[in-house]
Short mmCIF file of N, CA, C and O in Angstrom, two decimals:
data_model
loop_
_atom_site.label_atom_id
_atom_site.label_comp_id
_atom_site.label_asym_id
_atom_site.label_seq_id
_atom_site.Cartn_x
_atom_site.Cartn_y
_atom_site.Cartn_z
N MET A 1 123.15 20.64 -23.31
CA MET A 1 122.13 20.33 -22.30
C MET A 1 121.82 18.84 -22.31
O MET A 1 121.85 18.21 -23.35
N MET A 2 121.46 18.36 -21.18
CA MET A 2 121.12 16.94 -21.05
C MET A 2 119.64 16.73 -21.34
O MET A 2 118.86 17.65 -21.28
N GLU A 3 119.33 15.48 -21.62
CA GLU A 3 117.92 15.12 -21.75
C GLU A 3 117.29 15.16 -20.37
O GLU A 3 117.93 14.86 -19.39
N THR A 4 116.04 15.51 -20.31
CA THR A 4 115.35 15.39 -19.04
C THR A 4 114.60 14.06 -19.07
O THR A 4 114.22 13.58 -20.12
N TYR A 5 114.42 13.51 -17.93
CA TYR A 5 113.72 12.22 -17.84
C TYR A 5 112.27 12.47 -17.46
O TYR A 5 111.75 11.91 -16.53
N LEU A 6 111.65 13.33 -18.20
CA LEU A 6 110.28 13.71 -17.94
C LEU A 6 109.47 13.41 -19.19
O LEU A 6 109.85 13.80 -20.28
N SER A 7 108.38 12.73 -19.02
CA SER A 7 107.59 12.36 -20.20
C SER A 7 106.72 13.54 -20.65
O SER A 7 106.37 14.42 -19.86
N LYS A 8 106.38 13.51 -21.91
CA LYS A 8 105.49 14.53 -22.45
C LYS A 8 104.13 14.44 -21.79
O LYS A 8 103.46 15.44 -21.59
N ASP A 9 103.74 13.24 -21.41
CA ASP A 9 102.47 13.02 -20.72
C ASP A 9 102.44 13.79 -19.40
O ASP A 9 101.42 14.40 -19.06
N ILE A 10 103.54 13.79 -18.67
CA ILE A 10 103.60 14.52 -17.40
C ILE A 10 103.46 16.03 -17.65
O ILE A 10 102.76 16.73 -16.91
N LEU A 11 104.10 16.53 -18.71
CA LEU A 11 103.97 17.96 -19.01
C LEU A 11 102.54 18.31 -19.42
O LEU A 11 102.02 19.36 -19.04
N GLU A 12 101.89 17.42 -20.16
CA GLU A 12 100.49 17.66 -20.52
C GLU A 12 99.60 17.69 -19.28
O GLU A 12 98.73 18.55 -19.16
N LYS A 13 99.85 16.78 -18.36
CA LYS A 13 99.07 16.76 -17.11
C LYS A 13 99.36 18.00 -16.27
O LYS A 13 98.46 18.55 -15.63
N THR A 14 100.61 18.46 -16.30
CA THR A 14 100.98 19.67 -15.58
C THR A 14 100.27 20.88 -16.17
O THR A 14 99.70 21.69 -15.45
N PHE A 15 100.27 20.97 -17.50
CA PHE A 15 99.57 22.05 -18.17
C PHE A 15 98.09 22.03 -17.81
O PHE A 15 97.50 23.07 -17.48
N THR A 16 97.49 20.86 -17.82
CA THR A 16 96.06 20.72 -17.48
C THR A 16 95.80 21.16 -16.05
O THR A 16 94.80 21.82 -15.77
N ALA A 17 96.71 20.82 -15.14
CA ALA A 17 96.55 21.23 -13.73
C ALA A 17 96.57 22.76 -13.61
O ALA A 17 95.73 23.34 -12.91
N PHE A 18 97.50 23.40 -14.29
CA PHE A 18 97.56 24.87 -14.26
C PHE A 18 96.33 25.48 -14.94
O PHE A 18 95.76 26.45 -14.45
N LEU A 19 95.93 24.90 -16.05
CA LEU A 19 94.75 25.39 -16.77
C LEU A 19 93.51 25.30 -15.88
O LEU A 19 92.73 26.25 -15.77
N ASN A 20 93.34 24.17 -15.21
CA ASN A 20 92.18 24.00 -14.32
C ASN A 20 92.22 24.98 -13.16
O ASN A 20 91.19 25.50 -12.74
N TYR A 21 93.42 25.23 -12.63
CA TYR A 21 93.58 26.19 -11.53
C TYR A 21 93.10 27.57 -11.97
O TYR A 21 92.32 28.23 -11.28
N VAL A 22 93.56 28.02 -13.13
CA VAL A 22 93.20 29.34 -13.63
C VAL A 22 91.70 29.39 -13.96
O VAL A 22 91.02 30.37 -13.67
N ALA A 23 91.17 28.30 -14.51
CA ALA A 23 89.76 28.25 -14.90
C ALA A 23 88.82 28.38 -13.71
O ALA A 23 87.71 28.91 -13.85
N VAL A 24 89.25 27.95 -12.54
CA VAL A 24 88.42 28.10 -11.34
C VAL A 24 88.12 29.58 -11.09
O VAL A 24 87.01 29.94 -10.69
N PHE A 25 89.08 30.45 -11.38
CA PHE A 25 88.92 31.87 -11.15
C PHE A 25 88.21 32.59 -12.29
O PHE A 25 87.41 33.50 -12.04
N VAL A 26 88.50 32.21 -13.54
CA VAL A 26 88.03 33.02 -14.68
C VAL A 26 87.21 32.24 -15.71
O VAL A 26 86.78 32.81 -16.70
N GLY A 27 87.03 30.96 -15.50
CA GLY A 27 86.30 30.15 -16.46
C GLY A 27 87.22 29.56 -17.52
O GLY A 27 88.34 30.04 -17.73
N GLU A 28 86.74 28.53 -18.18
CA GLU A 28 87.58 27.79 -19.12
C GLU A 28 88.01 28.61 -20.33
O GLU A 28 89.17 28.59 -20.73
N ASN A 29 87.09 29.37 -20.93
CA ASN A 29 87.45 30.15 -22.13
C ASN A 29 88.53 31.18 -21.84
O ASN A 29 89.49 31.33 -22.60
N LYS A 30 88.38 31.91 -20.74
CA LYS A 30 89.37 32.93 -20.38
C LYS A 30 90.70 32.25 -20.01
O LYS A 30 91.77 32.77 -20.32
N ALA A 31 90.63 31.09 -19.37
CA ALA A 31 91.85 30.36 -19.03
C ALA A 31 92.62 29.99 -20.29
O ALA A 31 93.85 30.14 -20.35
N TRP A 32 91.92 29.53 -21.32
CA TRP A 32 92.58 29.19 -22.59
C TRP A 32 93.17 30.44 -23.23
O TRP A 32 94.25 30.41 -23.80
N GLU A 33 92.45 31.55 -23.13
CA GLU A 33 92.97 32.81 -23.67
C GLU A 33 94.27 33.18 -22.96
O GLU A 33 95.26 33.56 -23.60
N PHE A 34 94.29 33.08 -21.64
CA PHE A 34 95.51 33.35 -20.87
C PHE A 34 96.63 32.39 -21.25
O PHE A 34 97.79 32.78 -21.35
N ALA A 35 96.29 31.11 -21.45
CA ALA A 35 97.31 30.11 -21.81
C ALA A 35 97.97 30.47 -23.14
O ALA A 35 99.20 30.44 -23.26
N ARG A 36 97.16 30.83 -24.11
CA ARG A 36 97.72 31.18 -25.43
C ARG A 36 98.55 32.47 -25.37
O ARG A 36 99.65 32.53 -25.91
N HIS A 37 98.01 33.46 -24.70
CA HIS A 37 98.70 34.74 -24.62
C HIS A 37 100.02 34.62 -23.84
O HIS A 37 101.05 35.13 -24.27
N SER A 38 99.98 33.95 -22.72
CA SER A 38 101.19 33.81 -21.90
C SER A 38 102.24 32.98 -22.64
O SER A 38 103.44 33.24 -22.52
N ARG A 39 101.81 32.02 -23.44
CA ARG A 39 102.76 31.24 -24.24
C ARG A 39 103.45 32.13 -25.27
O ARG A 39 104.66 32.10 -25.43
N GLN A 40 102.67 32.95 -25.96
CA GLN A 40 103.25 33.87 -26.95
C GLN A 40 104.23 34.84 -26.30
O GLN A 40 105.30 35.09 -26.84
N GLU A 41 103.85 35.40 -25.17
CA GLU A 41 104.71 36.36 -24.47
C GLU A 41 105.99 35.69 -23.99
O GLU A 41 107.07 36.28 -24.08
N THR A 42 105.88 34.48 -23.50
CA THR A 42 107.07 33.76 -23.01
C THR A 42 107.98 33.40 -24.17
O THR A 42 109.21 33.50 -24.05
N GLU A 43 107.41 33.02 -25.30
CA GLU A 43 108.23 32.65 -26.46
C GLU A 43 109.04 33.85 -26.97
O GLU A 43 110.16 33.68 -27.44
N LYS A 44 108.50 35.06 -26.85
CA LYS A 44 109.25 36.25 -27.25
C LYS A 44 110.53 36.37 -26.42
O LYS A 44 111.57 36.80 -26.91
N TYR A 45 110.43 35.99 -25.15
CA TYR A 45 111.56 36.08 -24.22
C TYR A 45 112.46 34.85 -24.31
O TYR A 45 113.66 34.94 -24.18
N TYR A 46 111.85 33.71 -24.51
CA TYR A 46 112.57 32.44 -24.49
C TYR A 46 112.15 31.61 -25.70
O TYR A 46 111.15 30.89 -25.66
N SER A 47 112.93 31.71 -26.77
CA SER A 47 112.54 31.14 -28.07
C SER A 47 112.41 29.62 -28.09
O SER A 47 111.71 29.08 -28.94
N ASN A 48 113.04 28.90 -27.17
CA ASN A 48 112.91 27.44 -27.15
C ASN A 48 111.48 26.97 -26.89
O ASN A 48 111.14 25.84 -27.19
N LEU A 49 110.66 27.86 -26.37
CA LEU A 49 109.26 27.48 -26.14
C LEU A 49 108.53 27.25 -27.46
O LEU A 49 107.49 26.61 -27.48
N ALA A 50 109.09 27.69 -28.56
CA ALA A 50 108.48 27.45 -29.87
C ALA A 50 108.33 25.96 -30.14
O ALA A 50 107.51 25.54 -30.95
N LEU A 51 109.09 25.15 -29.43
CA LEU A 51 109.05 23.69 -29.62
C LEU A 51 107.88 23.03 -28.88
O LEU A 51 107.64 21.84 -29.01
N ILE A 52 107.16 23.82 -28.09
CA ILE A 52 105.96 23.33 -27.40
C ILE A 52 104.82 24.26 -27.79
O ILE A 52 104.87 25.45 -27.51
N GLN A 53 103.82 23.73 -28.46
CA GLN A 53 102.72 24.55 -28.96
C GLN A 53 101.38 24.02 -28.47
O GLN A 53 101.26 22.86 -28.11
N ILE A 54 100.39 24.91 -28.51
CA ILE A 54 99.02 24.50 -28.21
C ILE A 54 98.37 24.18 -29.55
O ILE A 54 98.30 25.03 -30.43
N GLY A 55 97.90 22.94 -29.68
CA GLY A 55 97.27 22.52 -30.92
C GLY A 55 95.85 23.03 -31.05
O GLY A 55 95.25 23.52 -30.10
N GLU A 56 95.31 22.90 -32.26
CA GLU A 56 93.92 23.30 -32.53
C GLU A 56 92.95 22.56 -31.61
O GLU A 56 91.91 23.09 -31.26
N ASP A 57 93.31 21.34 -31.26
CA ASP A 57 92.44 20.52 -30.41
C ASP A 57 92.69 20.77 -28.93
O ASP A 57 92.26 20.00 -28.08
N LYS A 58 93.41 21.86 -28.61
CA LYS A 58 93.71 22.27 -27.24
C LYS A 58 94.63 21.29 -26.51
O LYS A 58 94.63 21.21 -25.30
N SER A 59 95.41 20.54 -27.27
CA SER A 59 96.41 19.67 -26.65
C SER A 59 97.78 20.32 -26.86
O SER A 59 97.93 21.23 -27.67
N LEU A 60 98.77 19.84 -26.12
CA LEU A 60 100.12 20.33 -26.33
C LEU A 60 100.78 19.53 -27.44
O LEU A 60 100.64 18.31 -27.49
N ASN A 61 101.46 20.21 -28.33
CA ASN A 61 102.22 19.56 -29.39
C ASN A 61 103.69 19.82 -29.14
O ASN A 61 104.10 20.96 -28.96
N PHE A 62 104.46 18.74 -29.12
CA PHE A 62 105.89 18.83 -28.88
C PHE A 62 106.60 18.61 -30.21
O PHE A 62 106.48 17.55 -30.82
N LEU A 63 107.35 19.62 -30.68
CA LEU A 63 107.99 19.55 -31.97
C LEU A 63 109.33 18.82 -31.92
O LEU A 63 109.89 18.48 -32.95
N ASN A 64 109.85 18.62 -30.72
CA ASN A 64 111.08 17.85 -30.52
C ASN A 64 110.69 16.45 -30.04
O ASN A 64 109.87 16.34 -29.12
N PRO A 65 111.26 15.40 -30.61
CA PRO A 65 110.90 14.06 -30.15
C PRO A 65 111.38 13.79 -28.71
O PRO A 65 110.78 12.99 -28.01
N VAL A 66 112.43 14.47 -28.29
CA VAL A 66 112.97 14.27 -26.94
C VAL A 66 112.93 15.61 -26.21
O VAL A 66 113.34 16.63 -26.77
N LEU A 67 112.43 15.61 -24.99
CA LEU A 67 112.43 16.83 -24.20
C LEU A 67 113.81 17.08 -23.62
O LEU A 67 114.43 16.17 -23.08
N THR A 68 114.28 18.31 -23.74
CA THR A 68 115.56 18.68 -23.14
C THR A 68 115.29 19.65 -21.99
O THR A 68 114.17 20.12 -21.81
N ASP A 69 116.35 19.96 -21.27
CA ASP A 69 116.21 20.93 -20.19
C ASP A 69 115.75 22.29 -20.72
O ASP A 69 115.07 23.04 -20.03
N LYS A 70 116.13 22.60 -21.96
CA LYS A 70 115.72 23.88 -22.55
C LYS A 70 114.20 23.96 -22.72
O LYS A 70 113.60 24.99 -22.45
N GLU A 71 113.60 22.86 -23.18
CA GLU A 71 112.14 22.86 -23.31
C GLU A 71 111.48 22.91 -21.94
O GLU A 71 110.48 23.59 -21.75
N LEU A 72 112.04 22.18 -20.98
CA LEU A 72 111.47 22.19 -19.63
C LEU A 72 111.55 23.58 -19.03
O LEU A 72 110.59 24.05 -18.41
N LEU A 73 112.67 24.26 -19.21
CA LEU A 73 112.81 25.62 -18.70
C LEU A 73 111.78 26.53 -19.36
O LEU A 73 111.09 27.30 -18.68
N GLY A 74 111.63 26.44 -20.67
CA GLY A 74 110.64 27.25 -21.37
C GLY A 74 109.23 26.97 -20.87
O GLY A 74 108.43 27.89 -20.65
N PHE A 75 108.93 25.70 -20.67
CA PHE A 75 107.61 25.32 -20.16
C PHE A 75 107.39 25.89 -18.76
O PHE A 75 106.31 26.41 -18.46
N SER A 76 108.40 25.81 -17.91
CA SER A 76 108.30 26.34 -16.55
C SER A 76 108.06 27.85 -16.55
O SER A 76 107.23 28.36 -15.80
N LEU A 77 108.81 28.55 -17.42
CA LEU A 77 108.63 30.00 -17.54
C LEU A 77 107.21 30.31 -18.01
O LEU A 77 106.56 31.25 -17.53
N TRP A 78 106.73 29.50 -18.96
CA TRP A 78 105.38 29.70 -19.47
C TRP A 78 104.34 29.51 -18.36
O TRP A 78 103.43 30.32 -18.21
N MET A 79 104.46 28.44 -17.57
CA MET A 79 103.47 28.20 -16.52
C MET A 79 103.50 29.33 -15.49
O MET A 79 102.45 29.74 -14.98
N HIS A 80 104.68 29.86 -15.23
CA HIS A 80 104.76 30.99 -14.30
C HIS A 80 104.06 32.22 -14.88
O HIS A 80 103.29 32.90 -14.20
N LYS A 81 104.32 32.50 -16.14
CA LYS A 81 103.69 33.64 -16.81
C LYS A 81 102.17 33.46 -16.90
O LYS A 81 101.40 34.41 -16.75
N PHE A 82 101.75 32.22 -17.09
CA PHE A 82 100.33 31.88 -17.17
C PHE A 82 99.60 32.30 -15.88
O PHE A 82 98.59 33.01 -15.92
N VAL A 83 100.13 31.90 -14.73
CA VAL A 83 99.46 32.27 -13.48
C VAL A 83 99.69 33.74 -13.14
O VAL A 83 98.85 34.36 -12.48
N ALA A 84 100.79 34.32 -13.62
CA ALA A 84 101.02 35.76 -13.40
C ALA A 84 99.95 36.57 -14.12
O ALA A 84 99.48 37.60 -13.61
N GLU A 85 99.54 36.11 -15.31
CA GLU A 85 98.46 36.81 -16.03
C GLU A 85 97.17 36.77 -15.23
O GLU A 85 96.44 37.75 -15.19
N LEU A 86 96.89 35.65 -14.61
CA LEU A 86 95.70 35.55 -13.76
C LEU A 86 95.79 36.56 -12.63
O LEU A 86 94.84 37.29 -12.36
N LYS A 87 96.94 36.62 -11.96
CA LYS A 87 97.11 37.54 -10.84
C LYS A 87 97.00 39.00 -11.28
O LYS A 87 96.48 39.82 -10.53
N ASP A 88 97.47 39.31 -12.48
CA ASP A 88 97.35 40.67 -13.00
C ASP A 88 95.90 41.01 -13.34
O ASP A 88 95.48 42.16 -13.23
N PHE A 89 95.16 40.01 -13.76
CA PHE A 89 93.78 40.20 -14.18
C PHE A 89 92.82 40.30 -12.99
O PHE A 89 91.86 41.05 -13.01
N MET A 90 93.13 39.53 -11.95
CA MET A 90 92.18 39.40 -10.85
C MET A 90 92.86 39.69 -9.51
O MET A 90 93.82 39.01 -9.15
N VAL A 91 92.36 40.65 -8.81
CA VAL A 91 92.90 40.99 -7.49
C VAL A 91 92.50 39.91 -6.49
O VAL A 91 91.41 39.36 -6.56
N GLY A 92 93.38 39.61 -5.56
CA GLY A 92 93.04 38.72 -4.47
C GLY A 92 93.35 37.25 -4.69
O GLY A 92 92.96 36.41 -3.89
N VAL A 93 94.06 36.93 -5.77
CA VAL A 93 94.40 35.53 -6.02
C VAL A 93 95.40 35.04 -4.97
O VAL A 93 95.37 33.90 -4.55
N GLY A 94 96.26 35.93 -4.52
CA GLY A 94 97.25 35.54 -3.50
C GLY A 94 98.45 34.85 -4.12
O GLY A 94 98.59 34.77 -5.33
N LYS A 95 99.31 34.34 -3.25
CA LYS A 95 100.51 33.66 -3.74
C LYS A 95 100.14 32.33 -4.39
O LYS A 95 99.40 31.54 -3.81
N VAL A 96 100.65 32.13 -5.57
CA VAL A 96 100.38 30.88 -6.29
C VAL A 96 101.43 29.86 -5.85
O VAL A 96 102.62 30.09 -5.98
N GLU A 97 100.96 28.76 -5.32
CA GLU A 97 101.85 27.71 -4.86
C GLU A 97 101.73 26.50 -5.79
O GLU A 97 100.71 25.80 -5.77
N PRO A 98 102.75 26.28 -6.60
CA PRO A 98 102.67 25.20 -7.58
C PRO A 98 102.44 23.83 -6.94
O PRO A 98 101.77 22.99 -7.52
N ASP A 99 102.95 23.63 -5.73
CA ASP A 99 102.75 22.34 -5.03
C ASP A 99 101.27 22.01 -4.92
O ASP A 99 100.85 20.88 -5.13
N LYS A 100 100.47 23.02 -4.58
CA LYS A 100 99.03 22.80 -4.40
C LYS A 100 98.33 22.59 -5.73
O LYS A 100 97.39 21.82 -5.83
N ILE A 101 98.80 23.28 -6.76
CA ILE A 101 98.21 23.12 -8.09
C ILE A 101 98.51 21.72 -8.62
O ILE A 101 97.67 21.07 -9.21
N LEU A 102 99.73 21.27 -8.40
CA LEU A 102 100.20 20.01 -8.99
C LEU A 102 99.75 18.77 -8.25
O LEU A 102 99.64 17.70 -8.85
N GLY A 103 99.51 18.87 -6.96
CA GLY A 103 99.09 17.70 -6.19
C GLY A 103 100.05 16.54 -6.36
O GLY A 103 101.26 16.68 -6.17
N SER A 104 99.55 15.39 -6.77
CA SER A 104 100.37 14.17 -6.88
C SER A 104 101.39 14.26 -8.02
O SER A 104 102.35 13.49 -8.04
N LEU A 105 101.22 15.18 -8.96
CA LEU A 105 102.19 15.35 -10.04
C LEU A 105 103.53 15.88 -9.53
O LEU A 105 104.56 15.69 -10.16
N LYS A 106 103.49 16.55 -8.38
CA LYS A 106 104.70 17.16 -7.83
C LYS A 106 105.84 16.13 -7.73
O LYS A 106 106.98 16.41 -8.09
N LYS A 107 105.50 14.95 -7.27
CA LYS A 107 106.51 13.90 -7.09
C LYS A 107 107.18 13.53 -8.42
O LYS A 107 108.38 13.32 -8.49
N SER A 108 106.39 13.47 -9.48
CA SER A 108 106.93 13.14 -10.81
C SER A 108 107.79 14.27 -11.37
O SER A 108 108.71 14.04 -12.14
N LEU A 109 107.47 15.50 -11.00
CA LEU A 109 108.18 16.66 -11.54
C LEU A 109 109.46 17.00 -10.79
O LEU A 109 110.35 17.62 -11.35
N GLU A 110 109.54 16.63 -9.52
CA GLU A 110 110.67 17.04 -8.69
C GLU A 110 112.04 16.74 -9.30
O GLU A 110 112.90 17.62 -9.34
N PRO A 111 112.30 15.51 -9.79
CA PRO A 111 113.64 15.23 -10.31
C PRO A 111 114.02 16.06 -11.55
O PRO A 111 115.19 16.25 -11.83
N SER A 112 113.03 16.59 -12.26
CA SER A 112 113.29 17.31 -13.50
C SER A 112 113.79 18.73 -13.29
O SER A 112 114.36 19.32 -14.20
N GLY A 113 113.53 19.30 -12.13
CA GLY A 113 113.90 20.69 -11.89
C GLY A 113 112.79 21.68 -12.21
O GLY A 113 112.98 22.89 -12.09
N PHE A 114 111.62 21.19 -12.60
CA PHE A 114 110.51 22.08 -12.96
C PHE A 114 110.20 23.07 -11.85
O PHE A 114 110.06 24.27 -12.09
N LEU A 115 110.10 22.58 -10.62
CA LEU A 115 109.72 23.46 -9.52
C LEU A 115 110.78 24.53 -9.25
O LEU A 115 110.44 25.67 -8.95
N GLU A 116 112.05 24.16 -9.39
CA GLU A 116 113.12 25.15 -9.21
C GLU A 116 113.06 26.20 -10.31
O GLU A 116 113.20 27.39 -10.04
N PHE A 117 112.85 25.75 -11.56
CA PHE A 117 112.72 26.69 -12.67
C PHE A 117 111.53 27.64 -12.44
O PHE A 117 111.62 28.83 -12.68
N PHE A 118 110.43 27.07 -11.97
CA PHE A 118 109.22 27.87 -11.72
C PHE A 118 109.52 28.94 -10.68
O PHE A 118 109.14 30.10 -10.84
N GLU A 119 110.17 28.56 -9.60
CA GLU A 119 110.52 29.51 -8.54
C GLU A 119 111.46 30.59 -9.05
O GLU A 119 111.33 31.76 -8.71
N GLN A 120 112.45 30.21 -9.85
CA GLN A 120 113.41 31.18 -10.39
C GLN A 120 112.70 32.16 -11.31
O GLN A 120 113.12 33.32 -11.42
N ALA A 121 111.64 31.73 -11.97
CA ALA A 121 110.91 32.61 -12.88
C ALA A 121 110.26 33.78 -12.14
O ALA A 121 110.02 34.83 -12.73
N ARG A 122 110.04 33.63 -10.83
CA ARG A 122 109.46 34.72 -10.04
C ARG A 122 110.35 35.95 -10.08
O ARG A 122 109.88 37.07 -9.91
N GLU A 123 111.65 35.74 -10.28
CA GLU A 123 112.61 36.85 -10.27
C GLU A 123 112.72 37.54 -11.61
O GLU A 123 113.35 38.58 -11.72
N LEU A 124 112.10 36.97 -12.64
CA LEU A 124 112.18 37.56 -13.98
C LEU A 124 110.97 38.43 -14.26
O LEU A 124 109.88 38.19 -13.74
N SER A 125 111.17 39.42 -15.09
CA SER A 125 110.02 40.18 -15.56
C SER A 125 110.10 40.23 -17.08
O SER A 125 111.10 40.67 -17.64
N PHE A 126 109.08 39.71 -17.71
CA PHE A 126 109.03 39.71 -19.19
C PHE A 126 107.60 39.76 -19.64
O PHE A 126 106.70 39.59 -18.90
#
């Protein structure tokens, strides 16, 4: 796999954008609960996600010094599972559109393939 040209800072901002989106519906504490649970569930399916963890201080910890496509794919699957948990928990959320969640971050994420990975995750069930 090739290196991705995506900074860890962009992934942290992406995680924060998804977290804030979920928190609007269920509050910050429940959003963090969903984030942790969806990460664990995704890691069972995709073990490379073990290289991205939620720290005690609620920040993301990257265990690999360089992000690869494998970590990006795992992160994308996790973000999809994260919002899927919200939709399972709460009726009426509707279709989740990552473009709207990401706002200006979308432009930074496009070259990495994050959005394509996120869309492909819709076809998976785990």
